[in-house]
Short mmCIF file of C-alpha atoms in Angstrom, two decimals:
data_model
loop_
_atom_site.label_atom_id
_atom_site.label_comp_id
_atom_site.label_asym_id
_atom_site.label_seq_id
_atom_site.Cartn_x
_atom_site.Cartn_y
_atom_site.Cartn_z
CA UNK A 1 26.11 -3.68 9.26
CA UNK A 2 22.43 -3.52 8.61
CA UNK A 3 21.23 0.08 7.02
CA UNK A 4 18.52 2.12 9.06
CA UNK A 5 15.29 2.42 7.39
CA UNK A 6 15.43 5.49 7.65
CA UNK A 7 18.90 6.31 5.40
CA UNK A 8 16.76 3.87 3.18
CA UNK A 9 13.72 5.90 3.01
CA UNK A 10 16.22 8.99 2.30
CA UNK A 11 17.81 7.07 -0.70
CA UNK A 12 14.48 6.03 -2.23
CA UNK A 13 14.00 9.74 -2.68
CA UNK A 14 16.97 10.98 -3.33
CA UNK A 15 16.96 8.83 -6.39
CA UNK A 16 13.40 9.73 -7.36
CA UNK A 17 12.08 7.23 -10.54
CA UNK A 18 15.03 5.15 -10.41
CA UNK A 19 15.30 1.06 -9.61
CA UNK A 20 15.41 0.36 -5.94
CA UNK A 21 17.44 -1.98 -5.09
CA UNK A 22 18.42 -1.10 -2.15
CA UNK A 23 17.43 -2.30 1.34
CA UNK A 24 16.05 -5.37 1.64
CA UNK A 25 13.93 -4.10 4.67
CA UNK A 26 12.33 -1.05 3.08
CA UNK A 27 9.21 -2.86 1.84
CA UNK A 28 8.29 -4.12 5.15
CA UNK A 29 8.80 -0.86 6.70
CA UNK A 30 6.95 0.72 3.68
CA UNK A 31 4.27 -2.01 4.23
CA UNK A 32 4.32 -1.41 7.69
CA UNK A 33 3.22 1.92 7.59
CA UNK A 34 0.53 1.29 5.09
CA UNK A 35 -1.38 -1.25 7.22
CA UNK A 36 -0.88 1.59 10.58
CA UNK A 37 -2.32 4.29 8.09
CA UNK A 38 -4.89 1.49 6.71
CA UNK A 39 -6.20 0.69 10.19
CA UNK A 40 -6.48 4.52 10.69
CA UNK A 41 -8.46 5.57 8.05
CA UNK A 42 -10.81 2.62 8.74
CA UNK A 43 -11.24 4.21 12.09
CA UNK A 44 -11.28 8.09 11.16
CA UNK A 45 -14.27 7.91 7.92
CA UNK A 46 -17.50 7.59 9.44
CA UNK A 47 -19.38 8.52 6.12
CA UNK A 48 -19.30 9.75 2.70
CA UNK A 49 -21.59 10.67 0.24
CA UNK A 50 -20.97 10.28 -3.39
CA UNK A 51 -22.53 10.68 -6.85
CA UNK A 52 -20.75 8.00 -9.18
CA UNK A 53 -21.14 7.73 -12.94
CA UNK A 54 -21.26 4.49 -14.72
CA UNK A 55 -19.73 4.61 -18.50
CA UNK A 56 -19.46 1.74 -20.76
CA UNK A 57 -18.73 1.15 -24.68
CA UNK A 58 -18.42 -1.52 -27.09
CA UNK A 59 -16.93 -0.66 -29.87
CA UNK A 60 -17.64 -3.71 -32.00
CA UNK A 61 -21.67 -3.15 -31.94
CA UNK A 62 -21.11 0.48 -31.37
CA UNK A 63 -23.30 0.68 -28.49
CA UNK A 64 -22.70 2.22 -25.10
CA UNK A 65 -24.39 3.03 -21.98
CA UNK A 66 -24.28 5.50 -19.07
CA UNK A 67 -25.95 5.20 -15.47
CA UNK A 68 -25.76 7.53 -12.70
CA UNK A 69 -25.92 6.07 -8.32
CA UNK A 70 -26.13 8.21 -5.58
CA UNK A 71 -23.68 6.40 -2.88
CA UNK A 72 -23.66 6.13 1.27
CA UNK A 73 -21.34 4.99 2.98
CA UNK A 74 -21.55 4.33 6.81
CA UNK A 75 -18.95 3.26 8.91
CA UNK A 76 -18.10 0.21 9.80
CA UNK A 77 -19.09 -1.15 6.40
CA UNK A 78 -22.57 0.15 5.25
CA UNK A 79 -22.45 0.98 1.58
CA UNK A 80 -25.84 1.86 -0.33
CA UNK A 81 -26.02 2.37 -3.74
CA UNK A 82 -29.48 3.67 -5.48
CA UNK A 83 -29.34 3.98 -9.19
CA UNK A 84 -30.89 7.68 -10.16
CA UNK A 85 -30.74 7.67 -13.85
CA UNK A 86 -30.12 5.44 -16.83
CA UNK A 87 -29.10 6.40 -20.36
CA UNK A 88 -28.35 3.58 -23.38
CA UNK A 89 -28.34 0.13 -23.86
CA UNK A 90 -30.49 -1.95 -21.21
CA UNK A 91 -28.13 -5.26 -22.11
CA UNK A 92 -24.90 -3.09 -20.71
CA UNK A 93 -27.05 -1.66 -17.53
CA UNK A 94 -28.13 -5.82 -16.81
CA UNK A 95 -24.93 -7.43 -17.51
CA UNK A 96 -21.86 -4.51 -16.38
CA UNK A 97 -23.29 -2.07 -14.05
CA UNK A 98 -25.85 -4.01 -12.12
CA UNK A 99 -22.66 -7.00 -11.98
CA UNK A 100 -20.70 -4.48 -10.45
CA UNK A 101 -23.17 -3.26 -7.80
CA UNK A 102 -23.79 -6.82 -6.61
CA UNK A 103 -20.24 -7.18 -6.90
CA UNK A 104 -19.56 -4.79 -4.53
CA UNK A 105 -22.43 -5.76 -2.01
CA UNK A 106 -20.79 -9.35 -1.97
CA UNK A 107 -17.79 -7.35 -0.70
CA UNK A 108 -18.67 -4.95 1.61
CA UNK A 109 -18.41 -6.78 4.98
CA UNK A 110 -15.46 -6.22 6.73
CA UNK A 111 -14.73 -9.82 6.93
CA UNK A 112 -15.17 -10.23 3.35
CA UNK A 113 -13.58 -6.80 2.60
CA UNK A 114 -9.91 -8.17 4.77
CA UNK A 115 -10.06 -11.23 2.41
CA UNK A 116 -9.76 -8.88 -1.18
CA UNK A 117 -7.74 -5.77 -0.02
CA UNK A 118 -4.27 -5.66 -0.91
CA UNK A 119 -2.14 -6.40 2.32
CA UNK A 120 0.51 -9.07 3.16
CA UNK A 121 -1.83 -11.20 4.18
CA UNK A 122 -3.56 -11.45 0.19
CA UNK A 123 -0.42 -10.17 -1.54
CA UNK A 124 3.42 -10.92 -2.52
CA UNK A 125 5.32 -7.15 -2.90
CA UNK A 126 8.37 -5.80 -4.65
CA UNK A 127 9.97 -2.18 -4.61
CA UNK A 128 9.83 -1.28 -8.69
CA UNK A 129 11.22 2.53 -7.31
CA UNK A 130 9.54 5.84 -6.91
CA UNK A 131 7.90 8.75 -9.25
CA UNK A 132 5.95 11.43 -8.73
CA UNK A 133 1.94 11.04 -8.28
CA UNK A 134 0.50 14.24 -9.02
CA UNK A 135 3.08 16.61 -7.61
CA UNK A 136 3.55 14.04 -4.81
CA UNK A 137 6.35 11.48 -3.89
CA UNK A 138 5.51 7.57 -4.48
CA UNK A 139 6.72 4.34 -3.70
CA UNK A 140 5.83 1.96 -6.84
CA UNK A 141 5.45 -1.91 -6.03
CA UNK A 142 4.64 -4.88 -7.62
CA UNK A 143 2.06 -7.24 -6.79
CA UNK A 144 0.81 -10.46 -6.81
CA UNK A 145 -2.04 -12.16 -5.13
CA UNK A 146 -1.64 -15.42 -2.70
CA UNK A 147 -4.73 -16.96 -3.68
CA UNK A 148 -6.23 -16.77 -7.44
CA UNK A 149 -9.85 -15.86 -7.27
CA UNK A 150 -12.43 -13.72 -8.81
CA UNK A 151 -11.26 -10.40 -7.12
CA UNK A 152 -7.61 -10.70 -7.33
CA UNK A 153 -4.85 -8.76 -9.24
CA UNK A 154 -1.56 -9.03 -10.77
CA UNK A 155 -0.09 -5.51 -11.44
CA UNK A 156 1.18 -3.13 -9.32
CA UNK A 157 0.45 0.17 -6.67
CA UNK A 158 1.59 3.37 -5.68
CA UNK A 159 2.03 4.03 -2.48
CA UNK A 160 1.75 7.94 -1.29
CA UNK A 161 5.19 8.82 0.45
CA UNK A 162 4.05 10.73 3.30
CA UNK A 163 0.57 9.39 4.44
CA UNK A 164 1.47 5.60 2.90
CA UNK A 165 -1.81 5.24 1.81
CA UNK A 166 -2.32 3.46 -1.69
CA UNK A 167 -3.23 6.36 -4.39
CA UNK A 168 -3.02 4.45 -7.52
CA UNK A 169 -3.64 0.40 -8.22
CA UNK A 170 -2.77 -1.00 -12.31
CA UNK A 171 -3.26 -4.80 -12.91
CA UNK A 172 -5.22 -7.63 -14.72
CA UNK A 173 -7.35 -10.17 -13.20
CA UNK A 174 -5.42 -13.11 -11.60
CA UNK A 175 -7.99 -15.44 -12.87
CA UNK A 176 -9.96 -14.67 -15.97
CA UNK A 177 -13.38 -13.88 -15.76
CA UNK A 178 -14.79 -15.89 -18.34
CA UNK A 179 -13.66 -18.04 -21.39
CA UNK A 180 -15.09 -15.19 -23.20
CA UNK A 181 -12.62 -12.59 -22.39
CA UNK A 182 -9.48 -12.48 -23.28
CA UNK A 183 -7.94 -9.06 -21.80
CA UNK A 184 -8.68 -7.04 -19.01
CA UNK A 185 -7.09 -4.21 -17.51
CA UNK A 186 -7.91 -1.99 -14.62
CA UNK A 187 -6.70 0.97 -13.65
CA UNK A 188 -8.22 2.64 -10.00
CA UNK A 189 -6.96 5.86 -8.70
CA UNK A 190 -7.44 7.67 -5.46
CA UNK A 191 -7.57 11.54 -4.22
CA UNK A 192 -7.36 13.11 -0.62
CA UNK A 193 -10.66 14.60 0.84
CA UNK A 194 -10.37 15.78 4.31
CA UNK A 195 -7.33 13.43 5.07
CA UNK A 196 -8.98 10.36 3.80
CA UNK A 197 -7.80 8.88 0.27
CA UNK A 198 -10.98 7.72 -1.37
CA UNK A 199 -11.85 6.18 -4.74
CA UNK A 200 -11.37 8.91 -7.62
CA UNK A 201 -12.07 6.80 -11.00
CA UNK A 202 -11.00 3.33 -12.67
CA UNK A 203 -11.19 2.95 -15.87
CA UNK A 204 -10.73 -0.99 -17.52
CA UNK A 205 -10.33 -2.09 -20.95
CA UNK A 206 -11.52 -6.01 -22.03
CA UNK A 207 -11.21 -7.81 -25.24
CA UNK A 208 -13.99 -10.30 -25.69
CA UNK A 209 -14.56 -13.32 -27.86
CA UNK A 210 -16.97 -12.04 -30.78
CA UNK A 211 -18.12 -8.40 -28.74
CA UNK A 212 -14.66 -6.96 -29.58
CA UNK A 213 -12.88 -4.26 -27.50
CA UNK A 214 -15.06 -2.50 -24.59
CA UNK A 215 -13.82 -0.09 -21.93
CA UNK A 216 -15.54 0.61 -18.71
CA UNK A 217 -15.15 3.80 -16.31
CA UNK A 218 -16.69 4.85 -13.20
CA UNK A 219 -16.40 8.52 -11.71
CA UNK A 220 -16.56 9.57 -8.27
CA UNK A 221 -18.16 13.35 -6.73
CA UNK A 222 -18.43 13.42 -3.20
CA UNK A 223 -21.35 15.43 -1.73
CA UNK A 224 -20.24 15.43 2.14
CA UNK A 225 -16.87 13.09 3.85
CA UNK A 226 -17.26 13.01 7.77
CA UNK A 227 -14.35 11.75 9.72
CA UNK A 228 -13.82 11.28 13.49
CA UNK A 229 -12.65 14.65 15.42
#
């Protein structure tokens, strides 16, 4: 007799941090309710304002670099990014931080967006367990992508336990960036402003072919989040 999701769901914290291997039909209910709460939020933000800091290091030439953006982002997919300050090395502002902007105006179509977020349709998922993230319950997964590209991951998420949105997301580039590097990881984490999980920092780490080690981080403040009534 097949188990009810629901005893599942009861199980997964009952046994808080431990292997899951229990069932089979969690992660699509888990999934499930991630894409609902997805397809929510995409309707309930209709703008934030941030203030992001840029940080970058190389350890190797011991040179580093910080710039500050002020951030807008309109619903459906507006994002604007204007770069208020700049402190260090020009070479790290040209060749990390301005990368990342036009990274992320590549991206920020909706279209474009569906093609890089991690759902079903990009990703392969298994239940690792739970834990606690921050005080709250989480289911951990593993992940890996469909398709190899540029944007990609292999790693894993957590998964918040009562609003199933993701709140934490560890990996390394499916496909490497360059011959040049040999190591990157990234590590993105979310936080809950007026119902709506936003971006809260990621920090990476890269080991490079002559430059050495370098580590990247970018901080999020947020000024004003507006959501639908």
């Amino acid at each position: 007799m097949r188990i009810g999701f629901k005893y599942c769901h009861l199980a997964l914290f009952i046994f808080l941090a431990m292997p899951m291997p229990v069932c089979a039909d969690a992660v699509e209910e888990i999934l499930n309710r991630m894409m609902a709460r997805n397809e929510w939020q995409d309707r309930a933000l209709l703008e934030f304002r941030a203030q992001r800091k840029f940080y970058a290091a190389n350890t190797r030439f011991k040179t580093d670099a910080t710039m500050y953006v002020d951030t807008v982002f309109r619903s459906p997919d507006q994002l604007q990014s204007t770069v208020t300050r700049h402190e260090g090395s020009r070479f790290i502002q040209s060749r990390v931080f301005d990368k990342i902007l036009e990274a992320e105006a590549e991206t920020r179509a909706r279209k474009d967006k569906q093609q890089i977020d991690i759902t079903p349709a990009n990703y392969n998922f298994a239940l690792e367990g739970t834990e606690a993230c921050a005080g709250r319950p989480c289911f951990h997964l593993k992940i890996s992508p469909k398709r190899r590209d540029k944007y990609s991951l292999d790693g894993e998420i957590w998964i918040d336990g009562e609003d199933y949105s993701i709140v934490r997301i560890r990996g390394v580039p499916a496909k490497k960036p360059s011959v040049w590097t040999l190591k990157t990881e990234n590590d993105r984490r979310y936080k809950k402003i007026a119902g709506i999980w936003l971006p809260d920092r990621m920090d990476s780490s890269s080991n490079i072919r002559i430059a050495g080690h370098s580590i990247l981080s970018i901080e999020y403040t947020y000024d004003s989040v507006q959501t639908e009534q």
